[in-house]
Coordinates of C-alpha atoms and ligand atoms in Angstrom, one line a residue:
Chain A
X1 CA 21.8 15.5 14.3
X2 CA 22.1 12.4 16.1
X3 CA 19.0 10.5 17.3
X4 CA 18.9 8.3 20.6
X5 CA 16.8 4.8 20.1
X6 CA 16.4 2.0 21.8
X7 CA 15.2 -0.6 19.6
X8 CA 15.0 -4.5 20.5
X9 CA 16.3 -6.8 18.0
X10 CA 15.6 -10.5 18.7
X11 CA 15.2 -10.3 22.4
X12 CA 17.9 -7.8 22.9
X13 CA 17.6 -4.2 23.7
X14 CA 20.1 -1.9 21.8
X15 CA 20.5 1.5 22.4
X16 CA 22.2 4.0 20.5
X17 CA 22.9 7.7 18.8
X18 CA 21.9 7.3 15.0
X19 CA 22.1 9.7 12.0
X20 CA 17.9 10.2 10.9
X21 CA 18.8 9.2 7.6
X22 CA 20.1 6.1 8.5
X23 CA 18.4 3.1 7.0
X24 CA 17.0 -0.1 9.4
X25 CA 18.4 -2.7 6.9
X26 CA 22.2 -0.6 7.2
X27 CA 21.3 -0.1 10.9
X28 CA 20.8 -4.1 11.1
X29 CA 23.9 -5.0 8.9
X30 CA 26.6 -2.0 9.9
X31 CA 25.9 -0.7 13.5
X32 CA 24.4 -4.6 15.0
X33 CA 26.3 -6.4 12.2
X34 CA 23.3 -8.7 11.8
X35 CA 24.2 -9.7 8.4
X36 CA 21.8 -12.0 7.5
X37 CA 19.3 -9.1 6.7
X38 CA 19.9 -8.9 2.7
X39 CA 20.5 -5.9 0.3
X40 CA 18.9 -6.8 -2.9
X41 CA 17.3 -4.2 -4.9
X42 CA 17.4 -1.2 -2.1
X43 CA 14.4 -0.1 -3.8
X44 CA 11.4 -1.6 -2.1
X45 CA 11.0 -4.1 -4.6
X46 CA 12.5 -7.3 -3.9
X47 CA 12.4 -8.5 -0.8
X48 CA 15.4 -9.6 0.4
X49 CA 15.9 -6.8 3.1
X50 CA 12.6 -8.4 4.8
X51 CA 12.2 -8.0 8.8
X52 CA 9.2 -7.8 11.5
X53 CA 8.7 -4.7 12.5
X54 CA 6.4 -5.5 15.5
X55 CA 5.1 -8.8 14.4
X56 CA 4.9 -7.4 10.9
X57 CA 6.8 -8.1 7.7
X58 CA 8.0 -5.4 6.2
X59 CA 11.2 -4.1 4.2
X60 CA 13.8 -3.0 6.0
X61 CA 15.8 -0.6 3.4
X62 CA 12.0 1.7 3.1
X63 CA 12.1 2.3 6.8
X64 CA 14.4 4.5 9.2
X65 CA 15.9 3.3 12.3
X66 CA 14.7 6.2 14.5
X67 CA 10.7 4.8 13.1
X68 CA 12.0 1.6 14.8
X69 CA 12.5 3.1 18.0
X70 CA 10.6 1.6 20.8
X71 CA 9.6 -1.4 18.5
X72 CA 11.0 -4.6 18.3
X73 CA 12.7 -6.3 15.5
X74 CA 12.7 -9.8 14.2
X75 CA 15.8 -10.8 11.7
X76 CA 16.5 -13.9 10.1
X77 CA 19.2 -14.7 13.5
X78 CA 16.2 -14.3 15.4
X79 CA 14.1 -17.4 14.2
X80 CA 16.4 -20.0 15.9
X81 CA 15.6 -20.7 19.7
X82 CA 18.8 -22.6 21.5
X83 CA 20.5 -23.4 18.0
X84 CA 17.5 -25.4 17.0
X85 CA 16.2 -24.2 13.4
X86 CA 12.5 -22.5 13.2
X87 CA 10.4 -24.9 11.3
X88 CA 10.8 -22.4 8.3
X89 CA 14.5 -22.9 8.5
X90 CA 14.2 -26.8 8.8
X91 CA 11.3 -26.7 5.4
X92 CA 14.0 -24.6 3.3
X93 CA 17.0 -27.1 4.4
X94 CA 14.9 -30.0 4.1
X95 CA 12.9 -29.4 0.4
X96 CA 15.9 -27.8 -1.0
X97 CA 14.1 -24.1 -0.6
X98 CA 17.4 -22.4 -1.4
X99 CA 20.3 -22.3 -4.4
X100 CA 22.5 -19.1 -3.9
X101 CA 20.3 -17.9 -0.4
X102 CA 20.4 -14.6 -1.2
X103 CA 16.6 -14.4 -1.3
X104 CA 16.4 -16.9 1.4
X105 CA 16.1 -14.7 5.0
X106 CA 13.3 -12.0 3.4
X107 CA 11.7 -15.2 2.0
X108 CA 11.8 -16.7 5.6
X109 CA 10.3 -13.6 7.4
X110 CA 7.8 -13.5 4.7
X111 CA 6.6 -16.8 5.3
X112 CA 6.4 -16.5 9.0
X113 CA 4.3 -13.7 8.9
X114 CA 1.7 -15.3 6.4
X115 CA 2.0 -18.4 8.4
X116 CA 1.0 -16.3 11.5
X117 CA -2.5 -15.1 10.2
X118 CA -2.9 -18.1 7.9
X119 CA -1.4 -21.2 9.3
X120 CA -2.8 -24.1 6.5
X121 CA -2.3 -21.6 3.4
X122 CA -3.1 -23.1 -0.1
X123 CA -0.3 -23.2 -2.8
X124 CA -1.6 -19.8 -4.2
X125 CA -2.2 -18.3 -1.1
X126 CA 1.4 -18.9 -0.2
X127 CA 2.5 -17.8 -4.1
X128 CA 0.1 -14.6 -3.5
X129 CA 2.2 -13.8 -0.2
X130 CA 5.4 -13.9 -1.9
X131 CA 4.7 -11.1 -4.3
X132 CA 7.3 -8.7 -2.7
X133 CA 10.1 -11.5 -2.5
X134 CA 11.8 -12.1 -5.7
X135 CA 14.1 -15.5 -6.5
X136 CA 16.1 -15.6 -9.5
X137 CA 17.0 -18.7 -8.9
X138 CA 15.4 -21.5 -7.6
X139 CA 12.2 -20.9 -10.0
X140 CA 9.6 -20.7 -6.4
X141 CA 8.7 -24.3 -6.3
X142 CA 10.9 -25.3 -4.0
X143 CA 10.2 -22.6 -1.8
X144 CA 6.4 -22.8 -1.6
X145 CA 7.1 -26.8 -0.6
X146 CA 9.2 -25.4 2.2
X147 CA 6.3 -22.9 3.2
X148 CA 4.1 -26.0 3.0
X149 CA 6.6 -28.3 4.9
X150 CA 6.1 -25.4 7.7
X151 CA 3.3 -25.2 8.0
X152 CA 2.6 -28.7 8.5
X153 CA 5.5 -29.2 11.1
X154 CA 3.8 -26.2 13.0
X155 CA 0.3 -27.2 12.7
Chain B
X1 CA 21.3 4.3 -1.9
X2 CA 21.6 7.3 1.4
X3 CA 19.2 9.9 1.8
X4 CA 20.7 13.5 2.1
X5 CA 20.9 14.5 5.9
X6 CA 17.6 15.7 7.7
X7 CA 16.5 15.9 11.1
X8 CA 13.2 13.9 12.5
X9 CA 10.7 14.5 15.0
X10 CA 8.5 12.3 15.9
X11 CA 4.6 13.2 16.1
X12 CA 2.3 11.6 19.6
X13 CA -0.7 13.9 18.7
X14 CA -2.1 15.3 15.5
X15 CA -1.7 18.6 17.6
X16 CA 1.6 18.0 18.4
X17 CA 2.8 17.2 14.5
X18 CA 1.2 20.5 13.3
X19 CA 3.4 22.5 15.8
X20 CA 6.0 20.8 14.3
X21 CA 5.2 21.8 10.6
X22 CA 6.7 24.9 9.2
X23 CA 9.3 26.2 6.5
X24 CA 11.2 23.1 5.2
X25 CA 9.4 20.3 6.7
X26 CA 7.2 17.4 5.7
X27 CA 5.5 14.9 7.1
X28 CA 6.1 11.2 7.2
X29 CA 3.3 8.8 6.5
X30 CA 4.3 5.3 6.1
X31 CA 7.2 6.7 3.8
X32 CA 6.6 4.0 1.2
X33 CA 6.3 6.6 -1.4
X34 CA 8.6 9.5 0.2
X35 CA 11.5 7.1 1.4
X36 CA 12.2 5.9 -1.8
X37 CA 12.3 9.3 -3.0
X38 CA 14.7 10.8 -0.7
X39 CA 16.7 8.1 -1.1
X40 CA 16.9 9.0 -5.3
X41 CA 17.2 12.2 -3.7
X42 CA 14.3 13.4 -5.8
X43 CA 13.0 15.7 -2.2
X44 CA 15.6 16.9 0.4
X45 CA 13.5 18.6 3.0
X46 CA 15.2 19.7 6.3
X47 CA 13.3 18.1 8.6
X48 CA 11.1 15.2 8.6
X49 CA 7.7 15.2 11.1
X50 CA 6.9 11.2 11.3
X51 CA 2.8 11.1 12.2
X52 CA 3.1 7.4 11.8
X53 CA 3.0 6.2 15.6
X54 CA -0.1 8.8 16.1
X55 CA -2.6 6.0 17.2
X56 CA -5.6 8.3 16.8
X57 CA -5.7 8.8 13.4
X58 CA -4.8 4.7 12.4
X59 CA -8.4 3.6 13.6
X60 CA -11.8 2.5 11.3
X61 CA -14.8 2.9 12.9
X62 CA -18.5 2.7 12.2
X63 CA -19.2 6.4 12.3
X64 CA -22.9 6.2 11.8
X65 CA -24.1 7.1 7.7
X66 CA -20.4 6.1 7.2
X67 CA -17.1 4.7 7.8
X68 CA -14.6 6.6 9.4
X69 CA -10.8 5.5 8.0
X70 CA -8.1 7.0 9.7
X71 CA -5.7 9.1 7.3
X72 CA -3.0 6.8 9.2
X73 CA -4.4 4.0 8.7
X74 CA -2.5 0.7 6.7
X75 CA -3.9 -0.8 3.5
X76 CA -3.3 -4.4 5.9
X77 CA -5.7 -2.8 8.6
X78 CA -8.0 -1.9 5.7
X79 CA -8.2 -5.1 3.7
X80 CA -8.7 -6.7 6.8
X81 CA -11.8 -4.7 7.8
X82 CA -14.8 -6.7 8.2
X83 CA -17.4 -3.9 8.1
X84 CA -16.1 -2.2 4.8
X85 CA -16.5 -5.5 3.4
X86 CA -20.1 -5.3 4.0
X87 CA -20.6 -1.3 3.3
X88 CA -18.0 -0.8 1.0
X89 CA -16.4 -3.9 -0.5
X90 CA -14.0 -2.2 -3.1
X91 CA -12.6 -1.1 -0.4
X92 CA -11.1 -4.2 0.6
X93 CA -10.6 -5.6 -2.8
X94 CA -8.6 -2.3 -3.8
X95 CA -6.3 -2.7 -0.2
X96 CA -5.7 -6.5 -0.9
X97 CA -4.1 -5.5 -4.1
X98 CA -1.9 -3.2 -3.2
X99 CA 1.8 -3.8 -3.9
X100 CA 2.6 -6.8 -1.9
X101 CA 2.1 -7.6 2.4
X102 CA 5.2 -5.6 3.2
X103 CA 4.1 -2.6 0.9
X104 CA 0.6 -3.1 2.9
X105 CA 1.8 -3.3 6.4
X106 CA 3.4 0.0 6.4
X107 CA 2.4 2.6 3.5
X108 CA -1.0 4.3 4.4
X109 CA -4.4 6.4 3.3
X110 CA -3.6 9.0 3.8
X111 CA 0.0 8.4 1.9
X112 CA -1.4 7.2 -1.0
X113 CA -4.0 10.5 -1.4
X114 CA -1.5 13.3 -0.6
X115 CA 1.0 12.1 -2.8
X116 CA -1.4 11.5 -5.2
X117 CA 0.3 9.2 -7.7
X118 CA -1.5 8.6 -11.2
X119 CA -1.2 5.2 -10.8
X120 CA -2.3 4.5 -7.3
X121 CA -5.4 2.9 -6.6
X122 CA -6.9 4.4 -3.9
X123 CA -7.7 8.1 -5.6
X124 CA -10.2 6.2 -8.0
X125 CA -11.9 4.2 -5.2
X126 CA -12.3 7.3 -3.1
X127 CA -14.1 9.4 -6.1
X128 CA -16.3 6.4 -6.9
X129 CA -17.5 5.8 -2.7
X130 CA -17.8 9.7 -2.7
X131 CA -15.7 9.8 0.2
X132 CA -15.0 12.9 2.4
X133 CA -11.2 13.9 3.3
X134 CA -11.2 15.4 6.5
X135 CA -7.4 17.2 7.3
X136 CA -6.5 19.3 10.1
X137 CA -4.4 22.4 10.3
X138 CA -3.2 24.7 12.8
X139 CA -6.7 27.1 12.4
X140 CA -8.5 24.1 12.9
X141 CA -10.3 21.4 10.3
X142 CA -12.0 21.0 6.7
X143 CA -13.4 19.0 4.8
X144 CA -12.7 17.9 1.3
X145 CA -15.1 15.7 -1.1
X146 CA -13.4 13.2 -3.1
X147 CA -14.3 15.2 -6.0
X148 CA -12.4 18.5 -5.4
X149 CA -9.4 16.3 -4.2
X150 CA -7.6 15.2 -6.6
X151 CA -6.3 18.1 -9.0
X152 CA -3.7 17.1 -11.3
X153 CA -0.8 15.0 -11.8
X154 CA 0.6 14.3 -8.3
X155 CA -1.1 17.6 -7.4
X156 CA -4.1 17.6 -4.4
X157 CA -6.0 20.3 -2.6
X158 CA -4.0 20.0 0.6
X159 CA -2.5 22.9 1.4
X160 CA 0.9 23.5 3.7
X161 CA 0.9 22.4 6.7
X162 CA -2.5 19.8 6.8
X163 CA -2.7 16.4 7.7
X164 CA -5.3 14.1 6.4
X165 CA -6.5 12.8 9.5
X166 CA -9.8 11.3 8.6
X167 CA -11.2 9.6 5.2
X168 CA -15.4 9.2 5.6
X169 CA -17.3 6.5 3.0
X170 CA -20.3 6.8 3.2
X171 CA -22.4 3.8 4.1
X172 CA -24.9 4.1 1.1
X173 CA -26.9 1.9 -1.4
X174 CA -24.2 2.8 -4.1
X175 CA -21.1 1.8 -2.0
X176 CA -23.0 -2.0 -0.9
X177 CA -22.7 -2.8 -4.6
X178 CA -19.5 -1.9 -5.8
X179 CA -16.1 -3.4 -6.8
X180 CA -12.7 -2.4 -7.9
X181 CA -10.8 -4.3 -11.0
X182 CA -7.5 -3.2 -12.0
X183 CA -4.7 -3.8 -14.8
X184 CA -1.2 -4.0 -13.1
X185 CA 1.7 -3.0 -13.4
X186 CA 3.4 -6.7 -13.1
X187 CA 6.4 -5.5 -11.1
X188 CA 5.5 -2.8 -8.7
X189 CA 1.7 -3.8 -8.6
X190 CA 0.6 -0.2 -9.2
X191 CA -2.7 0.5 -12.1
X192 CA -2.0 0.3 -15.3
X193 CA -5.4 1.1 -15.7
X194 CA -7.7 0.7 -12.1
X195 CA -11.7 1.0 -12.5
X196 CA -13.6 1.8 -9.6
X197 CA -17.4 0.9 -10.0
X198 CA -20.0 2.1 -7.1
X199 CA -24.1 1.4 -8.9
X200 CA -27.3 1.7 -7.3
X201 CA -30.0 -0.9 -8.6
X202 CA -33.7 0.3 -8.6
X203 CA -35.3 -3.2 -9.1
X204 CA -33.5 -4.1 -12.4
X205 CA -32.6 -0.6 -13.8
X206 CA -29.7 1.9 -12.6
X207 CA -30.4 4.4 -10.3
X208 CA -27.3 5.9 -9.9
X209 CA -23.7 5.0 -10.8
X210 CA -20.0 6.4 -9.9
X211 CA -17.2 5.2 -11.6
X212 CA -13.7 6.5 -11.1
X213 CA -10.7 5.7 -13.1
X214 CA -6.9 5.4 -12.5
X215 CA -3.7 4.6 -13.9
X216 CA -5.2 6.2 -17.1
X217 CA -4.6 10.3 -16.8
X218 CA -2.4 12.1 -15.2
X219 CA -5.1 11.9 -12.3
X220 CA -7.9 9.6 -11.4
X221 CA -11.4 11.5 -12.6
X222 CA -14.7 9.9 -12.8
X223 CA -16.7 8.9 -16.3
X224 CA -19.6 11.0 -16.0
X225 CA -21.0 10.7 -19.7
X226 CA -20.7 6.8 -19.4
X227 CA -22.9 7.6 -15.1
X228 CA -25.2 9.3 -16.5
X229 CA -25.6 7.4 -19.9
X230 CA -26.5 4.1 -17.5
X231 CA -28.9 5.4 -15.5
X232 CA -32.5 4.3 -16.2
X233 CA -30.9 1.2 -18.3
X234 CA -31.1 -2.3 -16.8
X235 CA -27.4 -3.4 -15.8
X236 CA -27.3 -5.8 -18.8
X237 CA -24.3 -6.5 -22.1
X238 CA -26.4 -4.6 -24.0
X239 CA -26.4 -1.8 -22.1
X240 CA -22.6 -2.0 -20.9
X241 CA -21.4 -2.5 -24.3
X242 CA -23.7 0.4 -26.1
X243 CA -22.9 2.9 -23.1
X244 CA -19.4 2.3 -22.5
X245 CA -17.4 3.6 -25.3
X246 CA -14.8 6.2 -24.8
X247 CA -13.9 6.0 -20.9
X248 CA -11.1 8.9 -21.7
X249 CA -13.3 11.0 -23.1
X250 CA -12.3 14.6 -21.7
X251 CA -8.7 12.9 -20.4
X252 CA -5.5 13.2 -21.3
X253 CA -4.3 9.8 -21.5
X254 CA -0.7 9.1 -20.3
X255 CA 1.7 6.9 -22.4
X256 CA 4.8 4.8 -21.2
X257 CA 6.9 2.1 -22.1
X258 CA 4.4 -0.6 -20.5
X259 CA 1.2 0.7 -22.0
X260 CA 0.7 3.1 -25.1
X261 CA -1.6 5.7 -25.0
X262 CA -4.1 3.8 -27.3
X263 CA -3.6 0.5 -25.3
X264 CA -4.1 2.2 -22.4
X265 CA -7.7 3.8 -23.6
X266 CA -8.2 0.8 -25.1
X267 CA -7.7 -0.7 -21.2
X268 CA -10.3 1.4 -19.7
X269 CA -13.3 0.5 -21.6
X270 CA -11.8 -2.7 -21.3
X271 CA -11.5 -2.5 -17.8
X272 CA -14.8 -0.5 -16.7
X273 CA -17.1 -3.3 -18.6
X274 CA -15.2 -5.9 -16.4
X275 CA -16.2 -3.7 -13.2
X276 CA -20.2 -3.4 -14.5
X277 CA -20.2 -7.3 -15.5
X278 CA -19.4 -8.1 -11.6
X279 CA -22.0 -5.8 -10.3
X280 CA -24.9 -6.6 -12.9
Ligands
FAD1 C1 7.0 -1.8 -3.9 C2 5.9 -0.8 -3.8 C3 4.7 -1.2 -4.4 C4 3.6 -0.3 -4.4 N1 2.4 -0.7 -5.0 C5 1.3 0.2 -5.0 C6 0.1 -0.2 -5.6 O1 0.0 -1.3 -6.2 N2 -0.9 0.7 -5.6 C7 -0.8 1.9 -4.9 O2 -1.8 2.6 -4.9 N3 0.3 2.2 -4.2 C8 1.4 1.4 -4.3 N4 2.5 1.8 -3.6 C9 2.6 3.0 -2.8 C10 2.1 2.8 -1.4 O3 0.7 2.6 -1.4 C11 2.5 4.0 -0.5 O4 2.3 3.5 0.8 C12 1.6 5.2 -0.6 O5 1.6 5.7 -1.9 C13 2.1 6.3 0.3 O6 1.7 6.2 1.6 P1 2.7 6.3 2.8 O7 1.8 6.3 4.0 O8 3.8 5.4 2.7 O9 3.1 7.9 2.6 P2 4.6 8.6 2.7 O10 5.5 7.9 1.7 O11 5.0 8.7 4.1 O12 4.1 10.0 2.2 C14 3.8 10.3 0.9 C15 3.5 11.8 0.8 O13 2.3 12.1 1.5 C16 2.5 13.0 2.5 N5 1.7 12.5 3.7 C17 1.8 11.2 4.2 N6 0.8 11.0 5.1 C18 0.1 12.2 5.1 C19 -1.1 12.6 5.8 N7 -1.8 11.8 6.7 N8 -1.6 13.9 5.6 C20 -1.0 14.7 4.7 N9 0.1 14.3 4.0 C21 0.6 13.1 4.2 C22 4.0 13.0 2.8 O14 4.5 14.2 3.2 C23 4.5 12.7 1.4 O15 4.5 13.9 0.6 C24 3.7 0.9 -3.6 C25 4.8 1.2 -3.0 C26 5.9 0.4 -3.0 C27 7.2 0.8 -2.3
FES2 S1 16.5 -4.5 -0.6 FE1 14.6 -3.9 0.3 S2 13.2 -4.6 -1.1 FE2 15.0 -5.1 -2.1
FES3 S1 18.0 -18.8 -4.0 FE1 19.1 -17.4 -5.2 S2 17.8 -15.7 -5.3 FE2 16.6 -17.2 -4.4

């Protein structure tokens, strides 16, 4: 049975007729082709598929579209404003946050949201928030300096 | 990984979701335990009843002798809950550990107890604060105590057709001094072994003390010989390490590829000194 939602994904409403079973992170990536919302695990482990879900982190592949009706979305493309980077974006390019990127948007939306309640996190604090976002390969350290190189630029 | 096909309806009112139970429907919490499931396709049910955007029952509030936790509410909006903090801290320090922020934002209370997961945390917090689950059906409301809840492995005495809408701690002497240690699981976060310690001081002896375990059995139960063996004793080594022994005493203790069954006993004594050492 198809569902109607209107859902609004960075600034932009988008309505639509959607199976129930239908996944946000395969709504994101194969209906809006916003595909900058990883598939890692698909089980709720690893944190690639990371959005906001009303202001919220959360991951994508362990909620349904129709939940996300009449919410808004925030996906990685969403963090830009007039082609200029998000000071996350900018930390990660500039202290060499990323090797293959696959981790890189959940790690982003991650970050935001932690920087949203805690602006000057310490090193663990921002270590302790990245529990549900798994790297294989960059080893972290580059990416807590590019949570710390945020946080500065935003302060 | 797809679920197989179901249809949804989305709850505004408790009343409204119970209308909406019947033969071949469940209800959707924060579906961080049933998502993943239907996506192994370990449950197929027909149609899916999603109380999640019910804002009545995702409150706390001070409800006079206790706290009133909605059965919708977050683990986020609980470890961020000043006044549990103050009347109830293992509240908070139970929430905080909980999987990771995303897990937190979205899985619930109420989840957590009616799925009722050996390994979950919040079934041994609950037996220790002897908390009150209040759940609604279509004939009206009960109430359960913490200590006829939980039943067996992944097994609870909520019937067909109830939603938890309420969880009550109460705001006693026992609750103000408590805390909540736990053994994880270093992947998903979840007890390997989780001790849940509420004890009421009267001057330097024990009055009264609760401790409920998790992770251990095949359900979280509370250490009554090792409660009652503490009271009248001063909150001291001596005392912990004469009175806690066997900690799954009575229990049958579960056994997996992260923690043998003698590791895992071993754990719990381990585990439930660790909680009495914080609140001596
Ligand atoms: C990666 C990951 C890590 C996790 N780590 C931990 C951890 O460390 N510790 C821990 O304790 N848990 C952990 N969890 C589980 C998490 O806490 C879940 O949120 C919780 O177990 C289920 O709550 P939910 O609201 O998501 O329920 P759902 O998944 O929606 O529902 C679970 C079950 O309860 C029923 N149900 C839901 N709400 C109600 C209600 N109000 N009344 C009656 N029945 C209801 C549903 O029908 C279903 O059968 C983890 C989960 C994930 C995905
Ligand atoms: S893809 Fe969602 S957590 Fe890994
Ligand atoms: S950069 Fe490759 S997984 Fe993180």
């Amino acid at each position: 049975m198809a569902n109607k939602i209107s859902i609004n994904v960075n600034g932009k409403m988008h309505t639509g007729a959607i199976e129930a079973r239908k996944l946000l992170s395969d709504y994101l990536r194969e209906d809006l082709s916003l595909t900058g919302t990883h598939i890692g695990c698909d089980t709720s482990s690893c944190g690639a598929c990371t959005i906001h879900l009303d202001g919220k982190a959360v991951k994508s592949c362990t909620i349904l579209a129709v939940q996300a009706d009449g919410c808004s979305v925030t996906t990685v493309e969403g963090l830009a404003t007039n082609g200029e980077l998000h000071p996350i974006q900018e930390g990660f390019k500039e202290e060499h946050g990323l090797q293959c990127g696959f981790c890189t948007p959940g790690m982003m939306m991650t970050a935001t949201d932690l920087l949203k309640s805690n602006p000057n996190p310490s090193e663990q604090e921002i270590r302790d928030a990245l529990e549900g976002n798994f790297c294989r390969c960059t080893g972290y350290h580059n990416i807590v300096k590019s949570i710390q190189y945020a946080a500065k630029k935003m302060a | 990984m797809i679920p197989t096909s179901f249809d949804y309806k989305k709850a505004n009112s408790v009343e409204e979701a119970l209308s909406m139970l019947g033969d071949d429907t469940q209800i959707l919490g924060g579906g961080h335990s049933l998502i993943p499931a239907l996506k192994l396709r370990l449950n197929s049910p027909g149609t899916l009843v999603d109380i999640s955007k019910i804002s009545s029952i995702k409150e706390i509030s001070d409800g006079g002798d206790s706290i009133a936790i909605g059965g919708g509410a977050t683990h986020a909006s609980i470890a961020n809950d000043k006044s549990l903090d103050q009347y109830c801290p293992m509240m908070g320090q139970a929430a905080r550990e909980i999987g990771d922020i995303q897990v937190r934002n979205v899985g619930t209370i109420g989840g957590s107890i009616a799925h009722a997961d050996p390994a979950a945390d919040w079934p041994a917090i609950l037996l220790a604060a002897d908390a009150r689950i209040v759940v609604q059906n279509k004939n009206g409301s009960r109430e359960i105590a913490a200590d006829q809840f939980f039943k067996g492995f992944f097994e609870t005495a909520l019937e067909e057709g109830e939603i938890i809408t309420a969880i009550h701690i109460p705001k006693s002497q026992k609750n103000s001094n408590s805390c909540y240690v736990k053994f994880k699981q270093p992947a998903s976060r979840f007890a390997i072994v989780g001790v849940a310690a509420a004890v009421e001081m009267d001057g330097s002896v024990v009055k009264s003390a609760r401790l409920g375990l998790t992770g251990v059995g095949e359900f979280a139960y509370r250490a009554t010989a090792i409660e009652n063996a503490l009271t009248g004793k001063p909150l001291n080594e001596t005392t912990i390490n004469e009175v806690v022994q066997n900690a799954t005493e009575n229990t049958n203790v579960m056994s997996d590829h992260f923690a043998s069954e003698k590791y895992r006993a071993h754990l719990a004594n381990v585990y439930l000194k660790r909680a009495l050492r914080k609140l001596g």
